Amino acid sequence: MKLIRKIICIVLLAGLFFGWGYRRGAASVEMRDSTVTRWVPWPVPVYDTIREPYPVAVREPADTVWKYMSVDTAAIIADYLLERDYRLDFSADSTGTFLVDATVGENRLLRASAVVKPVVREITVTKLHTEVRPPRWETGLALGFDTYNQWAGLYGRYTRGRWTGEVIVGYDPIREKQYVGTKIGWAVFR
């Protein structure tokens, strides 16, 4: 029963250390990219002109009542021969510029010209760079061999800029003593 508890404790501790290390590693990576979507006008407007367009359908209303009255024929003919210009603006912020110049005369559409400058979607993807920041705190296993002692243990290191500080705690099995060491470093080249 005690063995099972020890195994469960070891597995839980290993899981906690793995989770902590994973979160620290994920926090050390910074990715900066951005996507910008803008609606910009088309650089060149499109022009189109229709001369003497033909009607698609000619309808007479069903409730037309023919009524005879005295009229000024000269005024009707003068009005019939007049040409009227219309400037129709179908522009909107979401679609762009859409202008129609139409000329009406002799009871029909004589010509129509359109200027269209649509708005198009422009997507800009900026991928700056991925920056991997070294972790400030680092722990791990350490081993040491030299002519005077041999030891094994753990180390802890703190890094800030070019400076590092390290503490090593271990055990020397040959001399049966504990080993404690410290080290301060400064990186010359990076």
C-alpha atoms as a PDB file:
ATOM      1  CA  MET A   1       0.000   0.000   0.000  1.00  0.00           C
ATOM      2  CA  LYS A   2       2.861   2.375   0.840  1.00  0.00           C
ATOM      3  CA  LEU A   3       4.514   1.597  -2.476  1.00  0.00           C
ATOM      4  CA  ILE A   4       1.346   2.538  -4.385  1.00  0.00           C
ATOM      5  CA  ARG A   5       1.128   5.828  -2.488  1.00  0.00           C
ATOM      6  CA  LYS A   6       4.755   6.597  -3.292  1.00  0.00           C
ATOM      7  CA  ILE A   7       4.206   5.824  -6.970  1.00  0.00           C
ATOM      8  CA  ILE A   8       1.092   8.028  -7.056  1.00  0.00           C
ATOM      9  CA  CYS A   9       3.007  10.859  -5.344  1.00  0.00           C
ATOM     10  CA  ILE A  10       5.887  10.529  -7.809  1.00  0.00           C
ATOM     11  CA  VAL A  11       3.510  10.530 -10.784  1.00  0.00           C
ATOM     12  CA  LEU A  12       1.662  13.578  -9.431  1.00  0.00           C
ATOM     13  CA  LEU A  13       4.911  15.452  -8.803  1.00  0.00           C
ATOM     14  CA  ALA A  14       6.185  14.552 -12.268  1.00  0.00           C
ATOM     15  CA  GLY A  15       2.900  15.778 -13.762  1.00  0.00           C
ATOM     16  CA  LEU A  16       3.084  19.037 -11.824  1.00  0.00           C
ATOM     17  CA  PHE A  17       6.686  19.632 -12.903  1.00  0.00           C
ATOM     18  CA  PHE A  18       5.808  18.806 -16.505  1.00  0.00           C
ATOM     19  CA  GLY A  19       2.819  21.186 -16.443  1.00  0.00           C
ATOM     20  CA  TRP A  20       4.874  23.924 -14.839  1.00  0.00           C
ATOM     21  CA  GLY A  21       7.652  23.481 -17.416  1.00  0.00           C
ATOM     22  CA  TYR A  22       5.203  23.441 -20.289  1.00  0.00           C
ATOM     23  CA  ARG A  23       3.563  26.677 -19.127  1.00  0.00           C
ATOM     24  CA  ARG A  24       6.963  28.315 -18.625  1.00  0.00           C
ATOM     25  CA  GLY A  25       8.044  27.217 -22.102  1.00  0.00           C
ATOM     26  CA  ALA A  26       4.838  28.495 -23.689  1.00  0.00           C
ATOM     27  CA  ALA A  27       5.259  31.811 -21.899  1.00  0.00           C
ATOM     28  CA  SER A  28       8.769  32.181 -23.281  1.00  0.00           C
ATOM     29  CA  VAL A  29       7.581  32.272 -26.918  1.00  0.00           C
ATOM     30  CA  GLU A  30       6.035  35.436 -28.254  1.00  0.00           C
ATOM     31  CA  MET A  31       4.556  35.432 -31.774  1.00  0.00           C
ATOM     32  CA  ARG A  32       3.627  38.747 -33.267  1.00  0.00           C
ATOM     33  CA  ASP A  33       1.688  38.741 -36.501  1.00  0.00           C
ATOM     34  CA  SER A  34      -1.328  40.794 -37.438  1.00  0.00           C
ATOM     35  CA  THR A  35      -4.022  40.772 -40.066  1.00  0.00           C
ATOM     36  CA  VAL A  36      -5.483  44.103 -41.177  1.00  0.00           C
ATOM     37  CA  THR A  37      -8.605  44.206 -43.344  1.00  0.00           C
ATOM     38  CA  ARG A  38      -9.370  47.503 -45.061  1.00  0.00           C
ATOM     39  CA  TRP A  39     -11.908  48.509 -47.661  1.00  0.00           C
ATOM     40  CA  VAL A  40     -10.176  50.628 -50.295  1.00  0.00           C
ATOM     41  CA  PRO A  41     -11.553  52.148 -53.513  1.00  0.00           C
ATOM     42  CA  TRP A  42     -10.661  50.482 -56.785  1.00  0.00           C
ATOM     43  CA  PRO A  43      -7.761  52.501 -58.235  1.00  0.00           C
ATOM     44  CA  VAL A  44      -9.288  53.024 -61.705  1.00  0.00           C
ATOM     45  CA  PRO A  45     -12.968  53.905 -62.228  1.00  0.00           C
ATOM     46  CA  VAL A  46     -14.967  51.939 -64.809  1.00  0.00           C
ATOM     47  CA  TYR A  47     -16.849  53.962 -67.438  1.00  0.00           C
ATOM     48  CA  ASP A  48     -19.683  52.645 -69.590  1.00  0.00           C
ATOM     49  CA  THR A  49     -22.105  54.408 -71.929  1.00  0.00           C
ATOM     50  CA  ILE A  50     -25.258  53.043 -73.562  1.00  0.00           C
ATOM     51  CA  ARG A  51     -26.530  55.024 -76.545  1.00  0.00           C
ATOM     52  CA  GLU A  52     -30.168  54.736 -77.553  1.00  0.00           C
ATOM     53  CA  PRO A  53     -31.137  51.911 -75.233  1.00  0.00           C
ATOM     54  CA  TYR A  54     -34.200  49.905 -76.151  1.00  0.00           C
ATOM     55  CA  PRO A  55     -36.985  49.429 -73.598  1.00  0.00           C
ATOM     56  CA  VAL A  56     -37.455  45.978 -72.180  1.00  0.00           C
ATOM     57  CA  ALA A  57     -41.214  46.362 -71.863  1.00  0.00           C
ATOM     58  CA  VAL A  58     -43.785  49.024 -72.627  1.00  0.00           C
ATOM     59  CA  ARG A  59     -46.950  48.893 -70.507  1.00  0.00           C
ATOM     60  CA  GLU A  60     -50.104  50.880 -70.452  1.00  0.00           C
ATOM     61  CA  PRO A  61     -51.692  51.024 -67.006  1.00  0.00           C
ATOM     62  CA  ALA A  62     -54.876  48.971 -66.704  1.00  0.00           C
ATOM     63  CA  ASP A  63     -56.863  51.848 -65.261  1.00  0.00           C
ATOM     64  CA  THR A  64     -56.176  54.264 -68.111  1.00  0.00           C
ATOM     65  CA  VAL A  65     -59.221  56.370 -68.880  1.00  0.00           C
ATOM     66  CA  TRP A  66     -59.293  58.133 -72.171  1.00  0.00           C
ATOM     67  CA  LYS A  67     -60.595  61.608 -71.706  1.00  0.00           C
ATOM     68  CA  TYR A  68     -61.011  64.187 -74.431  1.00  0.00           C
ATOM     69  CA  MET A  69     -60.069  67.727 -73.591  1.00  0.00           C
ATOM     70  CA  SER A  70     -58.668  70.782 -75.199  1.00  0.00           C
ATOM     71  CA  VAL A  71     -54.880  70.839 -75.233  1.00  0.00           C
ATOM     72  CA  ASP A  72     -52.034  73.060 -76.359  1.00  0.00           C
ATOM     73  CA  THR A  73     -50.421  70.946 -79.077  1.00  0.00           C
ATOM     74  CA  ALA A  74     -47.418  73.231 -79.477  1.00  0.00           C
ATOM     75  CA  ALA A  75     -46.576  72.934 -75.736  1.00  0.00           C
ATOM     76  CA  ILE A  76     -46.883  69.148 -75.892  1.00  0.00           C
ATOM     77  CA  ILE A  77     -44.585  68.934 -78.921  1.00  0.00           C
ATOM     78  CA  ALA A  78     -42.069  71.331 -77.304  1.00  0.00           C
ATOM     79  CA  ASP A  79     -42.087  69.232 -74.138  1.00  0.00           C
ATOM     80  CA  TYR A  80     -41.738  66.052 -76.235  1.00  0.00           C
ATOM     81  CA  LEU A  81     -38.630  67.396 -77.973  1.00  0.00           C
ATOM     82  CA  LEU A  82     -36.914  68.576 -74.740  1.00  0.00           C
ATOM     83  CA  GLU A  83     -33.967  66.549 -73.475  1.00  0.00           C
ATOM     84  CA  ARG A  84     -33.768  66.169 -69.699  1.00  0.00           C
ATOM     85  CA  ASP A  85     -30.522  65.176 -67.978  1.00  0.00           C
ATOM     86  CA  TYR A  86     -30.647  63.218 -64.723  1.00  0.00           C
ATOM     87  CA  ARG A  87     -27.725  62.533 -62.374  1.00  0.00           C
ATOM     88  CA  LEU A  88     -28.509  59.435 -60.330  1.00  0.00           C
ATOM     89  CA  ASP A  89     -26.254  58.610 -57.395  1.00  0.00           C
ATOM     90  CA  PHE A  90     -26.477  55.000 -56.164  1.00  0.00           C
ATOM     91  CA  SER A  91     -23.268  55.289 -54.086  1.00  0.00           C
ATOM     92  CA  ALA A  92     -22.940  53.812 -50.620  1.00  0.00           C
ATOM     93  CA  ASP A  93     -20.079  53.511 -48.140  1.00  0.00           C
ATOM     94  CA  SER A  94     -20.107  49.722 -48.357  1.00  0.00           C
ATOM     95  CA  THR A  95     -20.249  49.422 -52.169  1.00  0.00           C
ATOM     96  CA  GLY A  96     -18.337  52.458 -53.419  1.00  0.00           C
ATOM     97  CA  THR A  97     -19.171  55.079 -56.034  1.00  0.00           C
ATOM     98  CA  PHE A  98     -21.928  54.352 -58.577  1.00  0.00           C
ATOM     99  CA  LEU A  99     -23.073  57.369 -60.614  1.00  0.00           C
ATOM    100  CA  VAL A 100     -25.448  57.253 -63.595  1.00  0.00           C
ATOM    101  CA  ASP A 101     -25.969  60.156 -65.992  1.00  0.00           C
ATOM    102  CA  ALA A 102     -29.158  59.636 -67.997  1.00  0.00           C
ATOM    103  CA  THR A 103     -30.718  61.713 -70.756  1.00  0.00           C
ATOM    104  CA  VAL A 104     -34.467  61.416 -71.418  1.00  0.00           C
ATOM    105  CA  GLY A 105     -36.271  62.901 -74.415  1.00  0.00           C
ATOM    106  CA  GLU A 106     -38.983  62.065 -76.938  1.00  0.00           C
ATOM    107  CA  ASN A 107     -40.677  59.867 -74.295  1.00  0.00           C
ATOM    108  CA  ARG A 108     -37.714  57.524 -74.055  1.00  0.00           C
ATOM    109  CA  LEU A 109     -34.262  57.109 -72.575  1.00  0.00           C
ATOM    110  CA  LEU A 110     -31.808  58.522 -75.103  1.00  0.00           C
ATOM    111  CA  ARG A 111     -28.518  57.583 -73.421  1.00  0.00           C
ATOM    112  CA  ALA A 112     -27.112  56.488 -70.081  1.00  0.00           C
ATOM    113  CA  SER A 113     -23.531  56.525 -68.879  1.00  0.00           C
ATOM    114  CA  ALA A 114     -22.250  55.100 -65.624  1.00  0.00           C
ATOM    115  CA  VAL A 115     -19.150  55.681 -63.552  1.00  0.00           C
ATOM    116  CA  VAL A 116     -18.436  52.811 -61.162  1.00  0.00           C
ATOM    117  CA  LYS A 117     -15.627  52.851 -58.602  1.00  0.00           C
ATOM    118  CA  PRO A 118     -16.240  49.861 -56.339  1.00  0.00           C
ATOM    119  CA  VAL A 119     -14.774  49.358 -52.892  1.00  0.00           C
ATOM    120  CA  VAL A 120     -12.656  46.212 -52.610  1.00  0.00           C
ATOM    121  CA  ARG A 121     -11.406  44.403 -49.563  1.00  0.00           C
ATOM    122  CA  GLU A 122      -7.652  44.538 -49.021  1.00  0.00           C
ATOM    123  CA  ILE A 123      -6.179  42.091 -46.532  1.00  0.00           C
ATOM    124  CA  THR A 124      -2.696  42.770 -45.227  1.00  0.00           C
ATOM    125  CA  VAL A 125      -0.997  40.026 -43.242  1.00  0.00           C
ATOM    126  CA  THR A 126       2.062  41.210 -41.382  1.00  0.00           C
ATOM    127  CA  LYS A 127       4.231  38.469 -39.954  1.00  0.00           C
ATOM    128  CA  LEU A 128       6.824  40.192 -37.838  1.00  0.00           C
ATOM    129  CA  HIS A 129       8.805  37.495 -36.101  1.00  0.00           C
ATOM    130  CA  THR A 130       8.739  34.867 -33.438  1.00  0.00           C
ATOM    131  CA  GLU A 131      10.807  35.778 -30.442  1.00  0.00           C
ATOM    132  CA  VAL A 132      11.948  33.090 -28.060  1.00  0.00           C
ATOM    133  CA  ARG A 133      12.773  34.574 -24.710  1.00  0.00           C
ATOM    134  CA  PRO A 134      15.092  32.488 -22.566  1.00  0.00           C
ATOM    135  CA  PRO A 135      13.471  31.464 -19.302  1.00  0.00           C
ATOM    136  CA  ARG A 136      14.612  33.440 -16.276  1.00  0.00           C
ATOM    137  CA  TRP A 137      14.477  30.473 -13.915  1.00  0.00           C
ATOM    138  CA  GLU A 138      15.894  27.130 -14.872  1.00  0.00           C
ATOM    139  CA  THR A 139      16.301  23.941 -12.853  1.00  0.00           C
ATOM    140  CA  GLY A 140      17.835  20.624 -13.755  1.00  0.00           C
ATOM    141  CA  LEU A 141      20.121  17.762 -12.885  1.00  0.00           C
ATOM    142  CA  ALA A 142      23.835  18.405 -12.448  1.00  0.00           C
ATOM    143  CA  LEU A 143      26.832  16.100 -12.454  1.00  0.00           C
ATOM    144  CA  GLY A 144      30.395  17.006 -11.527  1.00  0.00           C
ATOM    145  CA  PHE A 145      33.713  15.184 -11.931  1.00  0.00           C
ATOM    146  CA  ASP A 146      37.127  16.497 -11.080  1.00  0.00           C
ATOM    147  CA  THR A 147      40.309  15.189  -9.458  1.00  0.00           C
ATOM    148  CA  TYR A 148      39.109  15.889  -5.914  1.00  0.00           C
ATOM    149  CA  ASN A 149      35.456  14.890  -5.877  1.00  0.00           C
ATOM    150  CA  GLN A 150      32.574  13.459  -7.792  1.00  0.00           C
ATOM    151  CA  TRP A 151      29.035  14.542  -7.107  1.00  0.00           C
ATOM    152  CA  ALA A 152      25.499  14.504  -8.450  1.00  0.00           C
ATOM    153  CA  GLY A 153      22.645  16.836  -7.603  1.00  0.00           C
ATOM    154  CA  LEU A 154      20.354  19.642  -8.702  1.00  0.00           C
ATOM    155  CA  TYR A 155      21.029  23.142  -9.928  1.00  0.00           C
ATOM    156  CA  GLY A 156      18.948  26.305 -10.073  1.00  0.00           C
ATOM    157  CA  ARG A 157      19.823  29.162 -12.417  1.00  0.00           C
ATOM    158  CA  TYR A 158      18.401  32.678 -12.727  1.00  0.00           C
ATOM    159  CA  THR A 159      19.119  34.707 -15.869  1.00  0.00           C
ATOM    160  CA  ARG A 160      18.565  38.416 -16.370  1.00  0.00           C
ATOM    161  CA  GLY A 161      20.004  39.936 -19.508  1.00  0.00           C
ATOM    162  CA  ARG A 162      23.681  38.949 -19.699  1.00  0.00           C
ATOM    163  CA  TRP A 163      23.943  38.103 -15.975  1.00  0.00           C
ATOM    164  CA  THR A 164      23.332  34.632 -14.522  1.00  0.00           C
ATOM    165  CA  GLY A 165      23.422  33.323 -11.006  1.00  0.00           C
ATOM    166  CA  GLU A 166      23.534  29.611 -10.249  1.00  0.00           C
ATOM    167  CA  VAL A 167      23.275  27.486  -7.092  1.00  0.00           C
ATOM    168  CA  ILE A 168      24.219  23.794  -7.145  1.00  0.00           C
ATOM    169  CA  VAL A 169      23.295  21.354  -4.385  1.00  0.00           C
ATOM    170  CA  GLY A 170      24.583  17.796  -4.603  1.00  0.00           C
ATOM    171  CA  TYR A 171      26.021  14.784  -2.818  1.00  0.00           C
ATOM    172  CA  ASP A 172      29.493  13.292  -3.104  1.00  0.00           C
ATOM    173  CA  PRO A 173      29.128   9.502  -2.662  1.00  0.00           C
ATOM    174  CA  ILE A 174      32.878   8.843  -2.425  1.00  0.00           C
ATOM    175  CA  ARG A 175      33.589  11.306   0.375  1.00  0.00           C
ATOM    176  CA  GLU A 176      30.009  10.970   1.711  1.00  0.00           C
ATOM    177  CA  LYS A 177      29.583  14.715   1.957  1.00  0.00           C
ATOM    178  CA  GLN A 178      27.135  17.237   0.627  1.00  0.00           C
ATOM    179  CA  TYR A 179      28.288  19.515  -2.143  1.00  0.00           C
ATOM    180  CA  VAL A 180      27.108  23.154  -2.434  1.00  0.00           C
ATOM    181  CA  GLY A 181      28.397  25.527  -5.061  1.00  0.00           C
ATOM    182  CA  THR A 182      27.508  28.939  -6.443  1.00  0.00           C
ATOM    183  CA  LYS A 183      28.446  30.645  -9.648  1.00  0.00           C
ATOM    184  CA  ILE A 184      27.870  34.114 -11.107  1.00  0.00           C
ATOM    185  CA  GLY A 185      28.352  34.635 -14.821  1.00  0.00           C
ATOM    186  CA  TRP A 186      28.260  37.398 -17.416  1.00  0.00           C
ATOM    187  CA  ALA A 187      27.883  36.587 -21.127  1.00  0.00           C
ATOM    188  CA  VAL A 188      30.367  38.415 -23.329  1.00  0.00           C
ATOM    189  CA  PHE A 189      28.906  37.345 -26.709  1.00  0.00           C
ATOM    190  CA  ARG A 190      25.319  36.492 -27.586  1.00  0.00           C
END
